[in-house]
Coordinates of C-alpha atoms in Angstrom, one line a residue:
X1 CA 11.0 31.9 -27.2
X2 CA 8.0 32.7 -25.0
X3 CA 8.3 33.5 -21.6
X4 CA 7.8 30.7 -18.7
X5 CA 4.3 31.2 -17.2
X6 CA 4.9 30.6 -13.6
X7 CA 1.7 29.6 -11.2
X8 CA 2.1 30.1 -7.2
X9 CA -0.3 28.6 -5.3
X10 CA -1.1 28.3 -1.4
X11 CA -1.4 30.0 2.0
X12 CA 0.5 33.1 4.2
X13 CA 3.8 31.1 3.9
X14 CA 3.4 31.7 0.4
X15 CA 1.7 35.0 0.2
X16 CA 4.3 36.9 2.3
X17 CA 1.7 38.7 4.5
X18 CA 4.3 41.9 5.8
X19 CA 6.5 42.1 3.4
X20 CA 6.0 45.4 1.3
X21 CA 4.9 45.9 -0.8
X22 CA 1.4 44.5 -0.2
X23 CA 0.2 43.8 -3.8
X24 CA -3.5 42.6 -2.7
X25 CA -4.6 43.6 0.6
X26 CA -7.6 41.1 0.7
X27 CA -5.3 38.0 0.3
X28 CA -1.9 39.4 2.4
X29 CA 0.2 39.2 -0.7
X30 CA 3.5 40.9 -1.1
X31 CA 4.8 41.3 -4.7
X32 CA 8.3 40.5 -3.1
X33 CA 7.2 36.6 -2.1
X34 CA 9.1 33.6 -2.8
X35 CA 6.9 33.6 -6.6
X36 CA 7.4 37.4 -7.4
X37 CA 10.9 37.1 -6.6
X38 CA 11.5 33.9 -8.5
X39 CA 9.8 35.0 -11.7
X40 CA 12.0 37.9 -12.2
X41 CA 14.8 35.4 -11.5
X42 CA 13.5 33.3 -14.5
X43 CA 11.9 36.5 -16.3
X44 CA 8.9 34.1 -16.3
X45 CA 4.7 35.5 -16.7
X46 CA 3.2 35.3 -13.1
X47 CA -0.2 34.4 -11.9
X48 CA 0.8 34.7 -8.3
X49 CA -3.0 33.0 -6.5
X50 CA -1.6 32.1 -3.0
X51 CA -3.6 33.9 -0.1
X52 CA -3.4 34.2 3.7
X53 CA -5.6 31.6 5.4
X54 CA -5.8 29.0 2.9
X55 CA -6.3 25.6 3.7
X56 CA -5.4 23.1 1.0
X57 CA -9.2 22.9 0.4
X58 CA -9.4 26.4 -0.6
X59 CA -6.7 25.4 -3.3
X60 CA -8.7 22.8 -4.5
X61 CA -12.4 23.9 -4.4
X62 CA -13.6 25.5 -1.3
X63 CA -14.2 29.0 -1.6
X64 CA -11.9 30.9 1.3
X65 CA -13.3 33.8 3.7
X66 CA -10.3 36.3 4.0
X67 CA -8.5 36.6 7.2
X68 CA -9.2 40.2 7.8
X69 CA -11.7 41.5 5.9
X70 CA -15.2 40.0 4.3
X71 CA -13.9 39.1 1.0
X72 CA -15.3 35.8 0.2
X73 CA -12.1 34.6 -2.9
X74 CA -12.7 31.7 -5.2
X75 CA -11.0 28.6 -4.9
X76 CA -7.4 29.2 -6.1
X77 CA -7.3 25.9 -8.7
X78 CA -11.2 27.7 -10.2
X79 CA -8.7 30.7 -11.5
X80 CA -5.7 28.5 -12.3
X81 CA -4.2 29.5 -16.2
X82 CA -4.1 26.1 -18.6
X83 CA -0.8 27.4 -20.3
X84 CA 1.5 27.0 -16.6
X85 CA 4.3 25.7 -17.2
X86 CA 5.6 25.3 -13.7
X87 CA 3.7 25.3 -11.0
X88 CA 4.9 26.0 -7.1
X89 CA 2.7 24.4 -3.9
X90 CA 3.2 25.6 -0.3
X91 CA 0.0 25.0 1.9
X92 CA -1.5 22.6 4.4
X93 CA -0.4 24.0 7.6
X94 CA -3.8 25.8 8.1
X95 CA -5.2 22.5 7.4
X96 CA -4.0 21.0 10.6
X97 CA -3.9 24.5 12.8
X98 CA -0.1 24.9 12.6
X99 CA 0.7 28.3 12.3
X100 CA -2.6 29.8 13.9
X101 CA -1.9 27.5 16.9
X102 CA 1.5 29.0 17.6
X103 CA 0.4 32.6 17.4
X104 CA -2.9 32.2 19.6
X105 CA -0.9 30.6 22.2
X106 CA 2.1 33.3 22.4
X107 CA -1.1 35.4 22.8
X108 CA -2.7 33.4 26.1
X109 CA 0.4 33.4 27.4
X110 CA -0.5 37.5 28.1
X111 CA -3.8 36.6 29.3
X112 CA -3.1 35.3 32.7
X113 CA -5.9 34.2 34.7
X114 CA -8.1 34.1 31.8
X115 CA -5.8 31.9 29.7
X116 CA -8.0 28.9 31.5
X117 CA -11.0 30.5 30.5
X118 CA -10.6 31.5 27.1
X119 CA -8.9 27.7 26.1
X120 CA -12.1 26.5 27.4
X121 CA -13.9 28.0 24.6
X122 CA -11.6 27.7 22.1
X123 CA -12.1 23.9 21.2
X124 CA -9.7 21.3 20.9
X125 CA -6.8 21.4 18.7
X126 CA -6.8 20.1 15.1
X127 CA -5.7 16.8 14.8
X128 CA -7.7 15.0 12.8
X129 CA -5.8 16.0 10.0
X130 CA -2.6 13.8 10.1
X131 CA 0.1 12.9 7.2
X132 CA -2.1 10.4 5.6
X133 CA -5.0 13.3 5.3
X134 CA -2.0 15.9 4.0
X135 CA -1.4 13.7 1.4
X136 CA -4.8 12.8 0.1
X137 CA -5.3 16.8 0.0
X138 CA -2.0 17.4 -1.8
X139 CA -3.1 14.3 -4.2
X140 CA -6.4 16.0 -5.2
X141 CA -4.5 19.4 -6.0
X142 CA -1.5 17.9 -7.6
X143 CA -4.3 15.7 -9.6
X144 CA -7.0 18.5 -10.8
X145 CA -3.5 20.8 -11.9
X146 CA -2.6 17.8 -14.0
X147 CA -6.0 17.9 -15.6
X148 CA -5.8 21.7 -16.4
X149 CA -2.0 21.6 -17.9
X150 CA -0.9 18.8 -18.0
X151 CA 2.4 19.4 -18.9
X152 CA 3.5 21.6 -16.0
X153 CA 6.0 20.7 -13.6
X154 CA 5.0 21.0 -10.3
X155 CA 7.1 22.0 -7.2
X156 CA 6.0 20.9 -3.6
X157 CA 7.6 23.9 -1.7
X158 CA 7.8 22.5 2.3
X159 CA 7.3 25.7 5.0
X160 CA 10.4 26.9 6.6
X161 CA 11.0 25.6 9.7
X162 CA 10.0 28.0 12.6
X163 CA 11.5 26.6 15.9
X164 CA 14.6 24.5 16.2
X165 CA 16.7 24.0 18.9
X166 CA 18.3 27.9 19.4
X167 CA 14.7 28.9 19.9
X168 CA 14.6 29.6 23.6
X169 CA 11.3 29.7 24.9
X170 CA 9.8 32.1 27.2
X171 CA 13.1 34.2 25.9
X172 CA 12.5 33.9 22.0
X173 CA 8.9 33.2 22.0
X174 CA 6.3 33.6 24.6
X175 CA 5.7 29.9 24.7
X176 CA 6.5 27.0 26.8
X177 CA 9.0 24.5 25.8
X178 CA 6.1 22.0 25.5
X179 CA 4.4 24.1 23.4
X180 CA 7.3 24.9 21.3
X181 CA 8.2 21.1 20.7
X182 CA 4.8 20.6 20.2
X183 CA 5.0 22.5 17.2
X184 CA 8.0 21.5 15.7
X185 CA 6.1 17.7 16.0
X186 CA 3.3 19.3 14.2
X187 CA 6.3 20.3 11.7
X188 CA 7.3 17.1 10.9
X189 CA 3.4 15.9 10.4
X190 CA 3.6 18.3 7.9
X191 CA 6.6 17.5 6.1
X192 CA 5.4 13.5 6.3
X193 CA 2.3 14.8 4.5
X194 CA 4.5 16.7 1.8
X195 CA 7.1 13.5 1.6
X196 CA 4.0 11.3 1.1
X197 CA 2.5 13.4 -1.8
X198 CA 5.8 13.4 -3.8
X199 CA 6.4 10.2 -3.5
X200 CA 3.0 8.8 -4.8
X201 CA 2.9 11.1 -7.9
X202 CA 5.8 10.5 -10.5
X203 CA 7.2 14.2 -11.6
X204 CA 6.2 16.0 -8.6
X205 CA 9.6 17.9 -7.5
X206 CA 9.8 18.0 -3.3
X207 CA 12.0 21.6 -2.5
X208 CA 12.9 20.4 1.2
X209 CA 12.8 23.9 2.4
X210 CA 12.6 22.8 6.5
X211 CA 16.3 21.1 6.2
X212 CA 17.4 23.9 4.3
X213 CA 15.9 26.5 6.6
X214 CA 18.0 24.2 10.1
X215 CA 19.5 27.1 11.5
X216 CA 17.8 30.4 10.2
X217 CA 14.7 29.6 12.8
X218 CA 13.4 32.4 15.1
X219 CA 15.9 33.1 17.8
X220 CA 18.8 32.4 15.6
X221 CA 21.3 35.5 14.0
X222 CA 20.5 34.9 10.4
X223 CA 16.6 34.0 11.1
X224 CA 14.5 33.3 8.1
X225 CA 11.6 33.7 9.8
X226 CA 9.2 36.7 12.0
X227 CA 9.3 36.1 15.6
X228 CA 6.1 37.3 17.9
X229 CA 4.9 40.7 18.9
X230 CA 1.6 41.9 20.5
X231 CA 1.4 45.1 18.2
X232 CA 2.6 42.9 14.7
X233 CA -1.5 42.9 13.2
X234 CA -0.8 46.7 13.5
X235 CA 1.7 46.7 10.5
X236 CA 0.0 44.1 8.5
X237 CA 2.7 41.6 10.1
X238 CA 1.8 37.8 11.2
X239 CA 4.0 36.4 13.8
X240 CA 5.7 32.9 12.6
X241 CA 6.2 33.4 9.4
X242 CA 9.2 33.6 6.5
X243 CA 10.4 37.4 6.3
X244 CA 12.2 38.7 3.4
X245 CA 15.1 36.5 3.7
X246 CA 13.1 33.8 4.3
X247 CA 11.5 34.1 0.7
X248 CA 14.6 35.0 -1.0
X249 CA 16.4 31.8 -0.1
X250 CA 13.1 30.0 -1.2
X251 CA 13.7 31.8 -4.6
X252 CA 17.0 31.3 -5.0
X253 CA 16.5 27.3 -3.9
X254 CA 13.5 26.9 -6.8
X255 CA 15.4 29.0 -9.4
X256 CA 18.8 26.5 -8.7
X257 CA 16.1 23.6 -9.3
X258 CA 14.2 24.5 -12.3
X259 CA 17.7 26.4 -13.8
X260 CA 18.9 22.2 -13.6
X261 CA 15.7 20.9 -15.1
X262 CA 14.8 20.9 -18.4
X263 CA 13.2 24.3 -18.3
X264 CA 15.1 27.0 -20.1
X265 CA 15.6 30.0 -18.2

């Protein structure tokens, strides 16, 4: 029987920017992410295409500047293999400035006096970009991977949540505790738009990582995710996002998933 051909697909929450061992430098991709891990699970092929930085428009068909470096990448669905057979989705935070938000403002919170000057030029946060936009985005990806294999089962893989209620601010994260329930709104937008998606498109599988993840947020004993540190950039690490653990309990969730559908593994 051939092997599974297993497609990953989306941003840094995918990627695993930090964990080693960095695979591609360009794209912040660890070879022990939530996809690597889960295709030795299922002894499945692997096109692992999920970058740091990637809105849900560089998915579809917007080519993506790298976070730190010039490498220009091609949109991910441009390199996408017609012989997937599953297919796994996690993206749309950088759509609507979710994880970027929470890192630049632990930073101005070090800024002091010039935290007023430097959110003057930094422009409004994004939130034009609600559920009902998530959605459409998601509905354009789901729909041009439908067109390219059309018999690949597609998994809509939420982000772990990141703040919950253990998460103490100023003590856990250098944020306010309007800033920090801020975000965990901007959480829920996000889930909405991944709810929305799976509903609307017959097949689509929902993985509801963020009630899974309830109690492994930062500030918690068995966190899932990377708190915030000044020097983390130094060692290729980006505050607020899964760690190892984090991608191994999103492995072990997909493999339980697919191991009950009709895929044989």
């Amino acid at each position: 029987m051939a092997k599974l051909h297993l497609v990953a697909l989306g941003s840094s929450f995918a990627a695993g920017p930090g964990i080693e061992p960095i695979i591609n430098k360009a794209a912040m991709r660890s070879g022990r992410n939530y996809a690597h891990q889960l295709a030795e699970k299922l002894n499945a092929e692997l096109t692992d295409l999920t970058t740091s930085g990637a809105t849900l428009l560089n998915v579809l068909d917007t080519p993506q500047q790298t976070v730190f470096s010039n490498t220009v990448l091609k949109p991910q669905l441009e390199q996408f293999p017609a012989n997937a057979d599953i297919v796994t989705i996690t993206a749309g935070g950088n759509d609507m400035g979710y994880s970027g938000g929470q890192t630049i403002d632990s930073y101005l919170s070090y800024a002091g006096p010039l935290n007023g000057f430097i959110n003057k030029y930094r422009g409004p946060p994004i939130t034009d970009v609600d559920a009902n936009e998530l959605n459409r985005r998601f509905c354009a990806v789901i729909d041009r991977i439908t067109s390219i294999a059309p018999t690949a089962k597609i998994y809509l893989v939420e982000y772990p949540a990141v703040f919950g209620d253990a998460t103490t601010p100023g003590q856990d994260v250098p944020l306010t505790a309007e800033q920090v329930s801020y975000y965990r709104e901007r959480a829920q937008v996000l889930n909405a738009g991944y709810a929305k998606a799976a509903a609307v498109r017959p097949g689509v599988d929902l993985v509801p990582v963020s009630k899974a993840s309830e109690g492994h947020e930062v500030g918690t004993a068995e966190t899932w995710m990377l708190g915030f540190g000044l020097v983390m950039p130094c060692y290729g690490q980006v505050p607020y996002h899964p760690n190892l653990a984090g991608h191994t309990a999103v492995a072990d969730m997909l493999y339980e998933r697919i191991k009950a559908s009709n895929h044989s593994v």
